[in-house]
């Protein structure tokens, strides 16, 4: 798969994911608030249109992100890289897709239920896999001289995330989750746009 196609996959995943969260939150009539309510509540077992949200908000975008990550690995395999940051990226997408939305949507009325516990484990795992990826992927990206500046930019994101979370008060804890989602999506956008720019700057061969 070429850079342009993979870049579009990454951008599409981010657009679908963000748009679904915003739209589904606006459609709620029960006072849903981004400052106080978890994203998972939009797809919880008692949420209206929960499968619409789970499919468009989690399953489709994060499957696309897992595919995007796999294709990114294939691009760099010709270089002397370590593969584990790319696999962490893939695992993050699969974990957020399968565990959170596919198998274990949260039960907000019974937070001690097995479904909710597994949902939380999946959410935590997906976040940890991405965070470890963000801390290590840059070292592999910079092995391609064309990716050096992008690599440094991606490395800054987890540290900006930590700094942002330090300003979250106990009254608006849900913002921490929003900051995490924003960091993940910005990370993906940066890499996706880089692939698009590389595709546009690649000279076309004459037939």
Protein backbone atom coordinates (compact mmCIF):
# COMPACT_ATOMS: atom_id res chain seq x y z
CA UNK A 1 0.00 0.00 0.00
CA UNK A 2 1.42 3.39 -0.99
CA UNK A 3 1.97 6.39 1.29
CA UNK A 4 -1.00 8.33 -0.07
CA UNK A 5 -3.48 5.54 0.56
CA UNK A 6 -2.18 4.83 4.03
CA UNK A 7 -2.13 8.52 4.91
CA UNK A 8 -5.77 8.78 3.86
CA UNK A 9 -6.62 5.74 6.00
CA UNK A 10 -5.14 7.43 9.07
CA UNK A 11 -6.89 10.75 8.42
CA UNK A 12 -10.22 9.00 7.73
CA UNK A 13 -9.96 7.11 11.02
CA UNK A 14 -9.39 10.32 12.98
CA UNK A 15 -12.21 12.22 11.24
CA UNK A 16 -14.71 9.40 11.81
CA UNK A 17 -13.67 8.94 15.44
CA UNK A 18 -13.81 12.62 16.40
CA UNK A 19 -16.99 13.36 14.44
CA UNK A 20 -18.80 10.41 16.03
CA UNK A 21 -17.91 11.48 19.57
CA UNK A 22 -19.05 15.06 18.95
CA UNK A 23 -22.26 14.17 17.11
CA UNK A 24 -23.37 11.39 19.45
CA UNK A 25 -22.72 13.59 22.49
CA UNK A 26 -24.84 16.36 20.95
CA UNK A 27 -27.68 13.93 20.31
CA UNK A 28 -27.91 13.00 23.96
CA UNK A 29 -30.81 14.59 25.83
CA UNK A 30 -29.83 13.52 29.35
CA UNK A 31 -27.33 16.30 30.09
CA UNK A 32 -24.24 14.47 28.80
CA UNK A 33 -21.23 16.71 29.40
CA UNK A 34 -17.67 16.33 28.09
CA UNK A 35 -16.27 17.74 31.34
CA UNK A 36 -17.91 15.14 33.56
CA UNK A 37 -18.88 12.11 31.45
CA UNK A 38 -16.59 9.44 30.03
CA UNK A 39 -16.50 8.81 26.29
CA UNK A 40 -17.40 5.18 27.03
CA UNK A 41 -20.81 6.29 28.30
CA UNK A 42 -21.78 7.09 24.71
CA UNK A 43 -21.53 3.38 23.96
CA UNK A 44 -22.43 1.87 27.32
CA UNK A 45 -24.98 -0.92 27.65
CA UNK A 46 -27.77 1.51 28.57
CA UNK A 47 -26.88 4.29 26.09
CA UNK A 48 -29.28 5.19 23.27
CA UNK A 49 -27.88 4.17 19.87
CA UNK A 50 -24.96 2.49 21.61
CA UNK A 51 -24.08 0.28 18.66
CA UNK A 52 -24.07 3.23 16.30
CA UNK A 53 -21.49 4.87 18.53
CA UNK A 54 -19.48 1.70 19.16
CA UNK A 55 -19.28 0.89 15.46
CA UNK A 56 -18.53 4.42 14.22
CA UNK A 57 -16.73 5.70 17.30
CA UNK A 58 -14.54 2.73 18.15
CA UNK A 59 -14.69 -0.30 15.86
CA UNK A 60 -14.24 1.33 12.44
CA UNK A 61 -11.73 4.09 13.34
CA UNK A 62 -9.52 1.92 15.54
CA UNK A 63 -9.51 -0.98 13.08
CA UNK A 64 -8.40 1.55 10.46
CA UNK A 65 -5.71 2.79 12.85
CA UNK A 66 -4.48 -0.79 13.40
CA UNK A 67 -4.31 -1.22 9.60
CA UNK A 68 -2.59 2.15 9.27
CA UNK A 69 0.01 1.09 11.86
CA UNK A 70 0.67 -2.21 10.10
CA UNK A 71 1.19 -0.47 6.75
CA UNK A 72 3.52 2.04 8.41
CA UNK A 73 5.62 -0.86 9.70
CA UNK A 74 5.87 -2.30 6.19
CA UNK A 75 7.21 1.03 4.92
CA UNK A 76 10.04 1.03 7.47
CA UNK A 77 10.96 -2.67 7.29
CA UNK A 78 13.62 -1.96 4.67
CA UNK A 79 15.52 0.03 7.32
CA UNK A 80 17.42 -1.38 10.34
CA UNK A 81 14.58 -0.71 12.77
CA UNK A 82 13.10 -2.27 15.88
CA UNK A 83 9.57 -3.43 15.15
CA UNK A 84 8.08 -3.37 18.66
CA UNK A 85 6.93 0.33 18.63
CA UNK A 86 4.90 -0.38 15.50
CA UNK A 87 3.38 -3.48 17.10
CA UNK A 88 2.49 -1.42 20.17
CA UNK A 89 0.67 0.95 17.81
CA UNK A 90 -1.21 -1.97 16.23
CA UNK A 91 -2.09 -3.45 19.64
CA UNK A 92 -3.44 -0.10 20.80
CA UNK A 93 -5.87 -0.01 17.88
CA UNK A 94 -6.94 -3.64 18.27
CA UNK A 95 -7.34 -3.33 22.03
CA UNK A 96 -9.59 -0.28 21.77
CA UNK A 97 -11.59 -1.91 18.98
CA UNK A 98 -12.19 -5.42 20.26
CA UNK A 99 -12.19 -5.06 24.03
CA UNK A 100 -13.94 -1.73 24.53
CA UNK A 101 -16.61 -1.73 21.84
CA UNK A 102 -16.82 -5.24 20.45
CA UNK A 103 -16.87 -7.53 23.46
CA UNK A 104 -17.17 -5.45 26.60
CA UNK A 105 -19.18 -2.20 26.41
CA UNK A 106 -19.32 -0.61 29.85
CA UNK A 107 -22.30 -1.10 32.15
CA UNK A 108 -22.58 2.27 33.86
CA UNK A 109 -25.28 1.01 36.24
CA UNK A 110 -23.02 -1.74 37.55
CA UNK A 111 -19.41 -0.59 37.54
CA UNK A 112 -18.31 -3.76 39.35
CA UNK A 113 -19.66 -6.05 36.63
CA UNK A 114 -17.23 -8.23 34.67
CA UNK A 115 -18.17 -6.42 31.47
CA UNK A 116 -17.27 -3.04 32.93
CA UNK A 117 -14.05 -4.33 34.50
CA UNK A 118 -12.92 -5.86 31.20
CA UNK A 119 -13.91 -2.64 29.43
CA UNK A 120 -11.70 -0.65 31.81
CA UNK A 121 -8.81 -3.09 31.37
CA UNK A 122 -9.13 -2.78 27.60
CA UNK A 123 -9.25 1.01 27.74
CA UNK A 124 -6.22 1.12 30.02
CA UNK A 125 -4.34 -1.34 27.83
CA UNK A 126 -5.07 0.61 24.67
CA UNK A 127 -3.89 3.83 26.29
CA UNK A 128 -0.72 2.24 27.68
CA UNK A 129 0.16 0.59 24.37
CA UNK A 130 -0.21 3.92 22.57
CA UNK A 131 1.77 5.82 25.21
CA UNK A 132 4.66 3.36 25.00
CA UNK A 133 4.49 3.59 21.22
CA UNK A 134 4.61 7.39 21.35
CA UNK A 135 7.71 7.24 23.57
CA UNK A 136 9.59 4.78 21.35
CA UNK A 137 8.37 5.11 17.76
CA UNK A 138 10.25 8.36 17.14
CA UNK A 139 13.58 6.55 17.49
CA UNK A 140 12.64 4.28 14.60
CA UNK A 141 11.07 7.00 12.44
CA UNK A 142 14.20 9.16 12.58
CA UNK A 143 16.20 6.38 10.92
CA UNK A 144 14.64 7.67 7.71
CA UNK A 145 16.13 11.14 7.23
CA UNK A 146 12.87 12.33 5.65
CA UNK A 147 11.03 11.55 8.90
CA UNK A 148 13.47 13.19 11.31
CA UNK A 149 11.42 16.32 12.08
CA UNK A 150 8.19 14.33 12.28
CA UNK A 151 9.82 11.89 14.69
CA UNK A 152 10.76 14.70 17.08
CA UNK A 153 7.25 16.16 16.88
CA UNK A 154 5.62 12.83 17.77
CA UNK A 155 7.94 12.46 20.76
CA UNK A 156 6.69 15.75 22.20
CA UNK A 157 3.04 14.62 22.26
CA UNK A 158 3.14 12.29 25.32
CA UNK A 159 4.94 14.95 27.35
CA UNK A 160 2.43 17.62 26.31
CA UNK A 161 -0.30 15.17 27.34
CA UNK A 162 1.20 14.74 30.82
CA UNK A 163 1.52 18.51 31.20
CA UNK A 164 -2.10 19.04 30.10
CA UNK A 165 -3.41 16.45 32.55
CA UNK A 166 -1.66 18.20 35.42
CA UNK A 167 -4.12 21.09 35.00
CA UNK A 168 -7.23 18.88 35.24
CA UNK A 169 -9.17 19.36 38.47
CA UNK A 170 -11.04 16.69 40.38
CA UNK A 171 -14.30 18.32 39.26
CA UNK A 172 -13.53 17.78 35.57
CA UNK A 173 -11.81 14.39 35.54
CA UNK A 174 -13.41 13.46 32.23
CA UNK A 175 -11.12 16.01 30.58
CA UNK A 176 -8.17 13.69 31.21
CA UNK A 177 -9.74 11.14 28.90
CA UNK A 178 -10.42 13.82 26.30
CA UNK A 179 -6.80 14.95 26.44
CA UNK A 180 -5.71 11.34 25.89
CA UNK A 181 -7.97 10.95 22.88
CA UNK A 182 -6.79 14.27 21.46
CA UNK A 183 -3.15 13.26 21.93
CA UNK A 184 -3.71 9.91 20.21
CA UNK A 185 -5.59 11.45 17.30
CA UNK A 186 -3.07 14.28 16.83
CA UNK A 187 -0.26 11.69 16.88
CA UNK A 188 -2.00 9.72 14.13
CA UNK A 189 -2.77 12.86 12.11
CA UNK A 190 0.87 13.99 12.17
CA UNK A 191 2.10 10.67 10.84
CA UNK A 192 -0.75 10.43 8.31
CA UNK A 193 -0.18 13.93 6.92
CA UNK A 194 3.55 13.19 6.65
CA UNK A 195 2.77 10.18 4.49
CA UNK A 196 0.49 12.26 2.28
CA UNK A 197 3.15 14.95 1.85
CA UNK A 198 5.74 12.33 0.97
CA UNK A 199 3.39 10.86 -1.63
CA UNK A 200 2.73 14.28 -3.16
CA UNK A 201 6.45 15.09 -3.29
CA UNK A 202 7.42 11.81 -4.92
CA UNK A 203 8.31 12.32 -8.58
CA UNK A 204 6.05 10.41 -10.96
CA UNK A 205 7.81 7.96 -13.23
CA UNK A 206 7.25 8.33 -16.96
CA UNK A 207 5.76 5.36 -18.72
